Short mmCIF file of C-alpha atoms in Angstrom, two decimals:
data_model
loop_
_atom_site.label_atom_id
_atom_site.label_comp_id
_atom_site.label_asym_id
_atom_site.label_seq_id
_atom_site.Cartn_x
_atom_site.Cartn_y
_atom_site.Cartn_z
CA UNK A 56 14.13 29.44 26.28
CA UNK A 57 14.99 25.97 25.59
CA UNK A 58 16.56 27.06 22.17
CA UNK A 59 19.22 29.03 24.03
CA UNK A 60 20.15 25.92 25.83
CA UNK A 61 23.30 25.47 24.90
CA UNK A 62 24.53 28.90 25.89
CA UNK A 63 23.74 27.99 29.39
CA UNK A 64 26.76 26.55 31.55
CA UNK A 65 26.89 22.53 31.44
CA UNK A 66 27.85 22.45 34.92
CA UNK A 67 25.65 24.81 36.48
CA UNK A 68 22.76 25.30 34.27
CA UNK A 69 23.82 29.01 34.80
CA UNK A 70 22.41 31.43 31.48
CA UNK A 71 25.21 34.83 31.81
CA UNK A 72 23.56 36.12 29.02
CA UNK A 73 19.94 36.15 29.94
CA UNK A 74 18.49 39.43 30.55
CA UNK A 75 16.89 39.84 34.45
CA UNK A 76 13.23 40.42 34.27
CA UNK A 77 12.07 43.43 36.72
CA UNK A 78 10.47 42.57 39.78
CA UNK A 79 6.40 42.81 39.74
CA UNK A 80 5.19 46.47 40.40
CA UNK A 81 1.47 47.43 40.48
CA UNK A 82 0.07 49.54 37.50
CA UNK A 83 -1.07 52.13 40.30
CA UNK A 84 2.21 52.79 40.88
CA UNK A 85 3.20 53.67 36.63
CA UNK A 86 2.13 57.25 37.30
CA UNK A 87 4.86 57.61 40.25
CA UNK A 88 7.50 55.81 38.01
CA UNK A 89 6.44 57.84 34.89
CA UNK A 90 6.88 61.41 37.54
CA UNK A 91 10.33 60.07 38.92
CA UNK A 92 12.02 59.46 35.54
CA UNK A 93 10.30 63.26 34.27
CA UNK A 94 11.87 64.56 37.07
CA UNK A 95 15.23 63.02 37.00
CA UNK A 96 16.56 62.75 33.12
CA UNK A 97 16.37 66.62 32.22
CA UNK A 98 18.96 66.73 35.72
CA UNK A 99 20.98 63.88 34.50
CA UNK A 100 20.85 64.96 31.25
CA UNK A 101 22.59 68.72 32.70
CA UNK A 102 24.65 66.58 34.59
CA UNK A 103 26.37 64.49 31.92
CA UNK A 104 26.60 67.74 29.91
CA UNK A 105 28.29 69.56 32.20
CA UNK A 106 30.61 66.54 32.76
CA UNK A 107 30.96 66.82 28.77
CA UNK A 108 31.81 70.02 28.75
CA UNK A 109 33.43 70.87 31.20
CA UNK A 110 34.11 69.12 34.19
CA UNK A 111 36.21 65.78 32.22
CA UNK A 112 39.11 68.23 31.46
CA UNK A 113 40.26 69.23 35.01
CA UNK A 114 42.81 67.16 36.99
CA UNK A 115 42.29 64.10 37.90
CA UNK A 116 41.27 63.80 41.47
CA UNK A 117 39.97 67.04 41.77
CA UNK A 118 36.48 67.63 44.20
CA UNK A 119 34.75 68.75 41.22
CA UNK A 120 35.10 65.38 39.10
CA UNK A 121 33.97 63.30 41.83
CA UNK A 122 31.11 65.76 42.92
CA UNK A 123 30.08 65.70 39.36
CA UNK A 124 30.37 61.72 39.32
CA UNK A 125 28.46 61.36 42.62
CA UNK A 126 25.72 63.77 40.70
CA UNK A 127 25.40 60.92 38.34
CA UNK A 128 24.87 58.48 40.60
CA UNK A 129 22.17 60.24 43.44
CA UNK A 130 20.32 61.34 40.51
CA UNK A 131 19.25 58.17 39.68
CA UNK A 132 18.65 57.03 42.99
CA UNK A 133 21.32 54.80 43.70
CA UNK A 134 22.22 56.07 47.24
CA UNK A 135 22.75 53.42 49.51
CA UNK A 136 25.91 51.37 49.29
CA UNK A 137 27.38 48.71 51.14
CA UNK A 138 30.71 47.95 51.37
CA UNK A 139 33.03 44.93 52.09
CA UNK A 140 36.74 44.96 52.65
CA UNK A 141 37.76 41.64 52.95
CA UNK A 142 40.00 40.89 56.16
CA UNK A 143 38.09 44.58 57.84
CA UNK A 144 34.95 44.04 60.17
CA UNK A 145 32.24 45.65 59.41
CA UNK A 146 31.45 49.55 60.66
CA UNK A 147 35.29 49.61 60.74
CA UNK A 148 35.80 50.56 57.21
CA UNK A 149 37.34 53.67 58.30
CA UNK A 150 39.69 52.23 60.25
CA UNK A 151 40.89 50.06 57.01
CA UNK A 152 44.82 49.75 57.41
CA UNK A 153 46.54 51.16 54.59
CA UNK A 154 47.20 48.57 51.40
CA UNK A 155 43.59 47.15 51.80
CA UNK A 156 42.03 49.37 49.43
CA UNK A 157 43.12 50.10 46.09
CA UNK A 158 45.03 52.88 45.33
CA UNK A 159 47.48 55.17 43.02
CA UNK A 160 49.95 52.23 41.15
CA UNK A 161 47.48 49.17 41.31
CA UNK A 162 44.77 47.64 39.20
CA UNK A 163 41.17 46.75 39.73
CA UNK A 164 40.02 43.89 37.88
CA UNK A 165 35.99 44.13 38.35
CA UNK A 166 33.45 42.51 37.49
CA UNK A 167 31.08 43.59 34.45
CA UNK A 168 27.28 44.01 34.42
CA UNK A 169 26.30 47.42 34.55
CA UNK A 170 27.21 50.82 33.05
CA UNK A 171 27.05 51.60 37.05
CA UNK A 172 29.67 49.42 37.75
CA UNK A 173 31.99 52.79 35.71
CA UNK A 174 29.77 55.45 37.34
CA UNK A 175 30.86 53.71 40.78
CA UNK A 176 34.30 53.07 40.20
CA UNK A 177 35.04 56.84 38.55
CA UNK A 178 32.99 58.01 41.40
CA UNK A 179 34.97 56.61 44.11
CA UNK A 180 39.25 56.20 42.75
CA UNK A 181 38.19 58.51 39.46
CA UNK A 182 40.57 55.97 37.54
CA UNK A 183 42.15 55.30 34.07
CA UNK A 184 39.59 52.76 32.66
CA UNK A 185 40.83 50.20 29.86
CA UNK A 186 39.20 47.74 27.26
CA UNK A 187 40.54 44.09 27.59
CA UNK A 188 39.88 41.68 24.43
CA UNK A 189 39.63 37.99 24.37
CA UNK A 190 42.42 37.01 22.37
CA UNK A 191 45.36 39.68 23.66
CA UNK A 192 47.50 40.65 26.83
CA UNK A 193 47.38 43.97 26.04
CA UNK A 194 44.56 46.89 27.05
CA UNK A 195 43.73 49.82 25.31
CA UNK A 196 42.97 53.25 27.82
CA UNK A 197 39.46 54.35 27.16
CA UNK A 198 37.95 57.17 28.16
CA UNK A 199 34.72 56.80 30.78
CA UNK A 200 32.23 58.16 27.60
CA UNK A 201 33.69 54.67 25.49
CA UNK A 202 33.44 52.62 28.58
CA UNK A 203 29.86 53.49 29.52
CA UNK A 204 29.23 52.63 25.61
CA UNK A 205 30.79 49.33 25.91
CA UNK A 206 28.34 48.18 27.96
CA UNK A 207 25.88 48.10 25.36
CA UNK A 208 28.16 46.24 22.88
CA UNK A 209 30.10 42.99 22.67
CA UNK A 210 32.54 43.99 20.20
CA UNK A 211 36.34 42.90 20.06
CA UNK A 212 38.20 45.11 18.13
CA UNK A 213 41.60 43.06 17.71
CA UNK A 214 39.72 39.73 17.05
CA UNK A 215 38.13 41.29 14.16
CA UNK A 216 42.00 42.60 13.00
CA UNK A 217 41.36 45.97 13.40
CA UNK A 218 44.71 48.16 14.71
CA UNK A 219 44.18 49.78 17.60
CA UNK A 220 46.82 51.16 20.54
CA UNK A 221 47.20 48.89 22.84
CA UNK A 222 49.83 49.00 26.06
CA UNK A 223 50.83 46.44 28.48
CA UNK A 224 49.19 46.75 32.14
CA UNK A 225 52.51 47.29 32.84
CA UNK A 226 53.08 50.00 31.06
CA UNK A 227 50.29 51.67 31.44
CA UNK A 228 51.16 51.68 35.29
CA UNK A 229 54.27 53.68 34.23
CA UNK A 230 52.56 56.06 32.16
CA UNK A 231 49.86 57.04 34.87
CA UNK A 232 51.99 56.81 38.01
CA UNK A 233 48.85 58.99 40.27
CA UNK A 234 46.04 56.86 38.76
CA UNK A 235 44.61 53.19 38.99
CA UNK A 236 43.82 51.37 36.14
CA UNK A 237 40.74 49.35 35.94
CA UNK A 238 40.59 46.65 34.17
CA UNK A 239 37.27 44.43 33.09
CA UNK A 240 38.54 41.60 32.45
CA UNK A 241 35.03 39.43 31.27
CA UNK A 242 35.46 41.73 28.27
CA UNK A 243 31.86 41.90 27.97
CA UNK A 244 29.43 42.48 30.30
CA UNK A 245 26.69 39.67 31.90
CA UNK A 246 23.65 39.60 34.06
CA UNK A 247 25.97 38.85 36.92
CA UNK A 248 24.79 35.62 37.95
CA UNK A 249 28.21 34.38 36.89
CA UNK A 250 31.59 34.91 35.92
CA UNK A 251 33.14 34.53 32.40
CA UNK A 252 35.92 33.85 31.18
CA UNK A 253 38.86 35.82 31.75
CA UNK A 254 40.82 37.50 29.03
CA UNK A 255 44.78 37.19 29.40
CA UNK A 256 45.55 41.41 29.86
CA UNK A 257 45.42 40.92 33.59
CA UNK A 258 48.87 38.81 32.77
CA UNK A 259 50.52 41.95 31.30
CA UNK A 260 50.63 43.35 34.45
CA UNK A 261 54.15 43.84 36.51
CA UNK A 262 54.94 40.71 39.29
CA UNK A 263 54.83 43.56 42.31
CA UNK A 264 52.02 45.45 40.53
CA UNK A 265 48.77 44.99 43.15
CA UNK A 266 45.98 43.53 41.62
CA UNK A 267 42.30 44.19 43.29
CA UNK A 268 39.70 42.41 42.69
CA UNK A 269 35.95 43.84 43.54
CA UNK A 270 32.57 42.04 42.83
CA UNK A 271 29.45 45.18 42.28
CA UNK A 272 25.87 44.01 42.73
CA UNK A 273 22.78 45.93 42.59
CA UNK A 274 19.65 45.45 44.24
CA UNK A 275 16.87 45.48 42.14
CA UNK A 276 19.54 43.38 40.17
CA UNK A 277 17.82 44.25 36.48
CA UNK A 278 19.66 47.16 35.83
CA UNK A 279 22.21 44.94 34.00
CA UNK A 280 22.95 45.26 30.39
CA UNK A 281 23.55 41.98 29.13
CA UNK A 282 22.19 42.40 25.97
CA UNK A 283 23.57 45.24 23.48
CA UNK A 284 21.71 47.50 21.98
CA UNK A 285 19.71 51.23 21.84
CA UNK A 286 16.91 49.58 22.90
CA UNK A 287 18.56 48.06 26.52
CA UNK A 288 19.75 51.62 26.34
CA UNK A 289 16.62 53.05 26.85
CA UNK A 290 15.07 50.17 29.06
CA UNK A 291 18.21 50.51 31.38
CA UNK A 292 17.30 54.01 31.49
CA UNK A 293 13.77 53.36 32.32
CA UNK A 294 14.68 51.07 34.99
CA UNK A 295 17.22 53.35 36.79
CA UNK A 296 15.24 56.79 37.14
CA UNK A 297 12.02 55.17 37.36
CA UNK A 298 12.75 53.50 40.91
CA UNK A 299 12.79 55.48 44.21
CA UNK A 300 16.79 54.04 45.12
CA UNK A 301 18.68 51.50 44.01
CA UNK A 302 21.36 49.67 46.10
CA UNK A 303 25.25 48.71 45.35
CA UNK A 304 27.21 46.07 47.42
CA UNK A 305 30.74 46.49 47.21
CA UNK A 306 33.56 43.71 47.70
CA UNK A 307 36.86 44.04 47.78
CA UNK A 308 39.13 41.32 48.13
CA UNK A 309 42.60 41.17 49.04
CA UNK A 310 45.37 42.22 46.85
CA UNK A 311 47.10 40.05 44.84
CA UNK A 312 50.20 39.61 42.69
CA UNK A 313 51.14 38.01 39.86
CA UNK A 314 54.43 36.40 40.39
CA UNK A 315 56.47 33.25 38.98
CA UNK A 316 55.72 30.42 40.70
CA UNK A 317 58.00 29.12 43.89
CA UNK A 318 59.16 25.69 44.03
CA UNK A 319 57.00 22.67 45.60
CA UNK A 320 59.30 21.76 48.29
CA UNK A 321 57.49 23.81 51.12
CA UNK A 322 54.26 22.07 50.12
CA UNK A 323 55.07 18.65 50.13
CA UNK A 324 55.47 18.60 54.03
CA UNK A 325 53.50 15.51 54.08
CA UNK A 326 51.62 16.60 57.23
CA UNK A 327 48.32 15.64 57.08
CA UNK A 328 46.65 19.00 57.83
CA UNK A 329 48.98 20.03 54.91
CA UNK A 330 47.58 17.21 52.85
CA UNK A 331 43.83 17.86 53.65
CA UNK A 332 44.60 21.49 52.45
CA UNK A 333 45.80 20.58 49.11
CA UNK A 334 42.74 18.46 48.67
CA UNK A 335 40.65 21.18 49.15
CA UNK A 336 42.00 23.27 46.74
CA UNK A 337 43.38 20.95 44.01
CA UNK A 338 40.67 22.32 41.87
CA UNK A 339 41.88 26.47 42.28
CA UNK A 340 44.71 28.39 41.92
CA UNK A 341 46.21 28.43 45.98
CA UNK A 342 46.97 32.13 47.01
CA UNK A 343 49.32 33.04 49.40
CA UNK A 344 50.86 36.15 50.81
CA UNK A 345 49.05 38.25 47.94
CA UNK A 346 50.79 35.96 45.20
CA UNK A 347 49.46 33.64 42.67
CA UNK A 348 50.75 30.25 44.04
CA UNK A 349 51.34 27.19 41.87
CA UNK A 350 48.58 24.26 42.53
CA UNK A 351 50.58 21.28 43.52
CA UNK A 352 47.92 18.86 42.26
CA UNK A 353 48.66 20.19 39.23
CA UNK A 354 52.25 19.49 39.01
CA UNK A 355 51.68 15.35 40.56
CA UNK A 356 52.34 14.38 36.02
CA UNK A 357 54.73 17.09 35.53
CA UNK A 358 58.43 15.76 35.03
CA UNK A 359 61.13 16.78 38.10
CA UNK A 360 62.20 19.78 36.44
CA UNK A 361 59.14 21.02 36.34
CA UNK A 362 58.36 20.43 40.21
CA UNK A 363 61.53 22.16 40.40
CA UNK A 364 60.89 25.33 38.38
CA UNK A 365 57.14 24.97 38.95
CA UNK A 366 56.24 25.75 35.34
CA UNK A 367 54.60 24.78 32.66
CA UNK A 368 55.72 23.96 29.38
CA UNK A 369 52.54 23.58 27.63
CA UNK A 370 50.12 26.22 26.11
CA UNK A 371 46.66 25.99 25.39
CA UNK A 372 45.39 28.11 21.57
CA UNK A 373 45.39 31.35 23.21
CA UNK A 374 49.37 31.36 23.59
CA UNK A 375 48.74 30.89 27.72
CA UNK A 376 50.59 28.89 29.68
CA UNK A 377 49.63 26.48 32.69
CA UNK A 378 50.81 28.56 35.21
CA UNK A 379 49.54 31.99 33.91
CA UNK A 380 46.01 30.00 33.93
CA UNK A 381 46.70 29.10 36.98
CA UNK A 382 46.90 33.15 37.24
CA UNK A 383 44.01 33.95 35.77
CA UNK A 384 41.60 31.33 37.94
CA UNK A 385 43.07 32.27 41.09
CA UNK A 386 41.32 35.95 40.09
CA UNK A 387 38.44 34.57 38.70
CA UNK A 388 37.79 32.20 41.96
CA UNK A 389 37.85 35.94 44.05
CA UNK A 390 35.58 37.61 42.00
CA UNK A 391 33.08 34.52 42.05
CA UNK A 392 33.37 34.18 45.68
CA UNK A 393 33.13 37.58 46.44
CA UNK A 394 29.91 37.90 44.13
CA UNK A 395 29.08 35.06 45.93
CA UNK A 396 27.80 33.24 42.13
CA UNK A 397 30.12 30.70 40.46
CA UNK A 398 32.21 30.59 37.05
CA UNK A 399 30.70 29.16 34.08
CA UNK A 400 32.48 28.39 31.00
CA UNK A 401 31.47 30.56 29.16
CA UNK A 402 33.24 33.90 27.43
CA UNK A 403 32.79 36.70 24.82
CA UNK A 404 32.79 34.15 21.72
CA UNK A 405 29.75 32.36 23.05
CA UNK A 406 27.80 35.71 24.05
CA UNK A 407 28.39 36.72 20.11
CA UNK A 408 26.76 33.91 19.26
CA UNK A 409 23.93 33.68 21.79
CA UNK A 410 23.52 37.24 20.88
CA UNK A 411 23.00 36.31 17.09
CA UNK A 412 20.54 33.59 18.32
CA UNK A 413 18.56 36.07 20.23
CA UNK A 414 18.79 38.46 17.23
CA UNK A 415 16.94 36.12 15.01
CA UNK A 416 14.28 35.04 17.72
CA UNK A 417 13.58 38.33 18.43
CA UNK A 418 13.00 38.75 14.54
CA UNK A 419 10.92 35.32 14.35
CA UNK A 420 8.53 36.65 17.34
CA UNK A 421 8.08 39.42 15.15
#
């Protein structure tokens, strides 16, 4: 694996990209695997049709959708889940006060590993799901068919210059005023022991749109798709009917907003508890009141009007400026946190070209 070095993270050692090796099992135990997937993929298989056929053109909302999701997740196995609100105790989930949980208006930005993360998520707020791409603000609405395909490729339509429809966050709010939109905003999916990149769509979104960000694990933690492919496709298969249950933790972290910046005054109290604060975060995007707060050790070189306006007047190649990646780290520090892995520095570009690096070992071992 040494070749692949270099698509590992340079702080962390951490390799996104990697595909996660099952856990030993005993060859006494293949005929019990090889009886659980016979018995479960001619009832998902009547499951997905029926979702085909049928069941994908009633309302959305309707009992029937999510029965017919939930179908295509006990299948499988994957029964137990636990879920985290952040700021709720836990066994007092159903006493959640309301606003803690997404709902119709707001956005999810998940994370990306699995083709279970969209079973789960159209299972439980049956939303509008969208494609994000490295180099854009702007989404495209997918259907859940495209999304569950995604997760078996790594390519970005608008980098590549084809058209496509694409809509602001924003707008697509407006357009689907019942629904929440879920966004992926990794682009591509990874073996979940870190976060990537962001893309910029999550900036499209409205200043008082809610923004929630939730962090899906599994447990056996190889039924990621990392690698594209038929033939992931049919070892992701293998791996998720051919285990008795499979587990999902859930965390949800507290809404957020994206909003311009306030000034610096009410930060430069000069208290020391104040000051020790600041320290602590001069590295991350500091969050307050569900708003994306400007970093004050960021702003120590800027000139006085900047302090004043607390913008940024520089942009890096992507068109993004300080502040909105200020945006965009304050989201990506949740998600990390709340998988409990860290962010690596690495994005969509660098899985196309670990992926064509793979590609030609894969050919050499041949």
């Amino acid at each position: 694996m040494e070749k692949y070095g270099q698509y590992r993270d340079r702080g962390s050692g951490i390799a996104p990209f990697f595909p996660i090796s099952p856990p030993p099992s005993s060859p006494l135990l293949l005929p019990w695997h090889v009886f659980l997937v016979c018995i479960r993929i001619p009832l998902l298989t009547f499951a997905w049709l029926v979702w085909l056929c049928l069941i994908q053109w009633l309302p959305a909302g309707s009992a029937l959708r999510k029965a017919n999701q939930w179908c295509l997740l006990g299948i499988p196995g994957v029964w137990w889940i636990d879920i985290q609100v952040d700021g709720v105790r836990r066994g007092s989930l159903a006493q959640t006060p309301g606003g803690r949980l997404p709902y119709p208006g707001t956005i999810i930005a998940s994370s990306h590993t699995s083709p279970l993360d969209v079973l789960y998520l159209a299972a439980i707020f049956d939303p509008v799901f969208t494609e994000s791409y490295r180099n854009s603000k702007q989404v495209r609405p997918i259907s859940q068919e495209t999304a569950l395909a995604n997760c078996f490729s790594v390519t970005n339509p608008l980098a590549l210059g084809t058209e496509l429809e694409t809509f602001e966050l924003e707008m697509l709010v407006r357009r689907n005023p019942g629904r929440i939109i879920v966004v992926f905003p990794e682009a591509t999916t990874s073996n979940g022991r870190g976060i990537l990149n962001l893309s910029p769509s999550l900036l499209s979104a409205a200043k008082d749109i809610k923004i929630f960000p939730i962090s899906l694990r599994y447990t056996p933690s190889d039924v990621v798709t990392p690698i594209p492919g038929w033939l992931e496709a049919f070892r992701f298969i293998w791996r998720l009917n051919s285990r008795p249950s499979h587990c999902i933790r859930v965390r949800i972290g507290k809404a957020l907003t994206i909003s311009t910046p306030s000034t610096f005054d009410s930060l430069e109290d000069g208290s020391p508890a104040s000051k020790a604060k600041l320290r602590a975060t001069a590295d991350r995007a500091s969050v307050g009141r569900g708003s994306f707060e400007a970093n004050f050790f960021d702003t120590l070189q800027a000139t006085s009007a900047q302090k004043v306006s607390g913008e940024s007047e520089t942009d890096d190649d992507d068109g993004i400026s300080a502040t909105e990646k200020r945006a965009l780290d304050a989201v990506a520090d949740d998600l990390a946190r709340l998988g409990r892995v860290k962010r690596v520095s690495l994005g969509v570009e660098e899985k196309a070209k670990f992926l064509q690096a793979w590609e030609k070992g894969r050919q050499s071992r041949k």
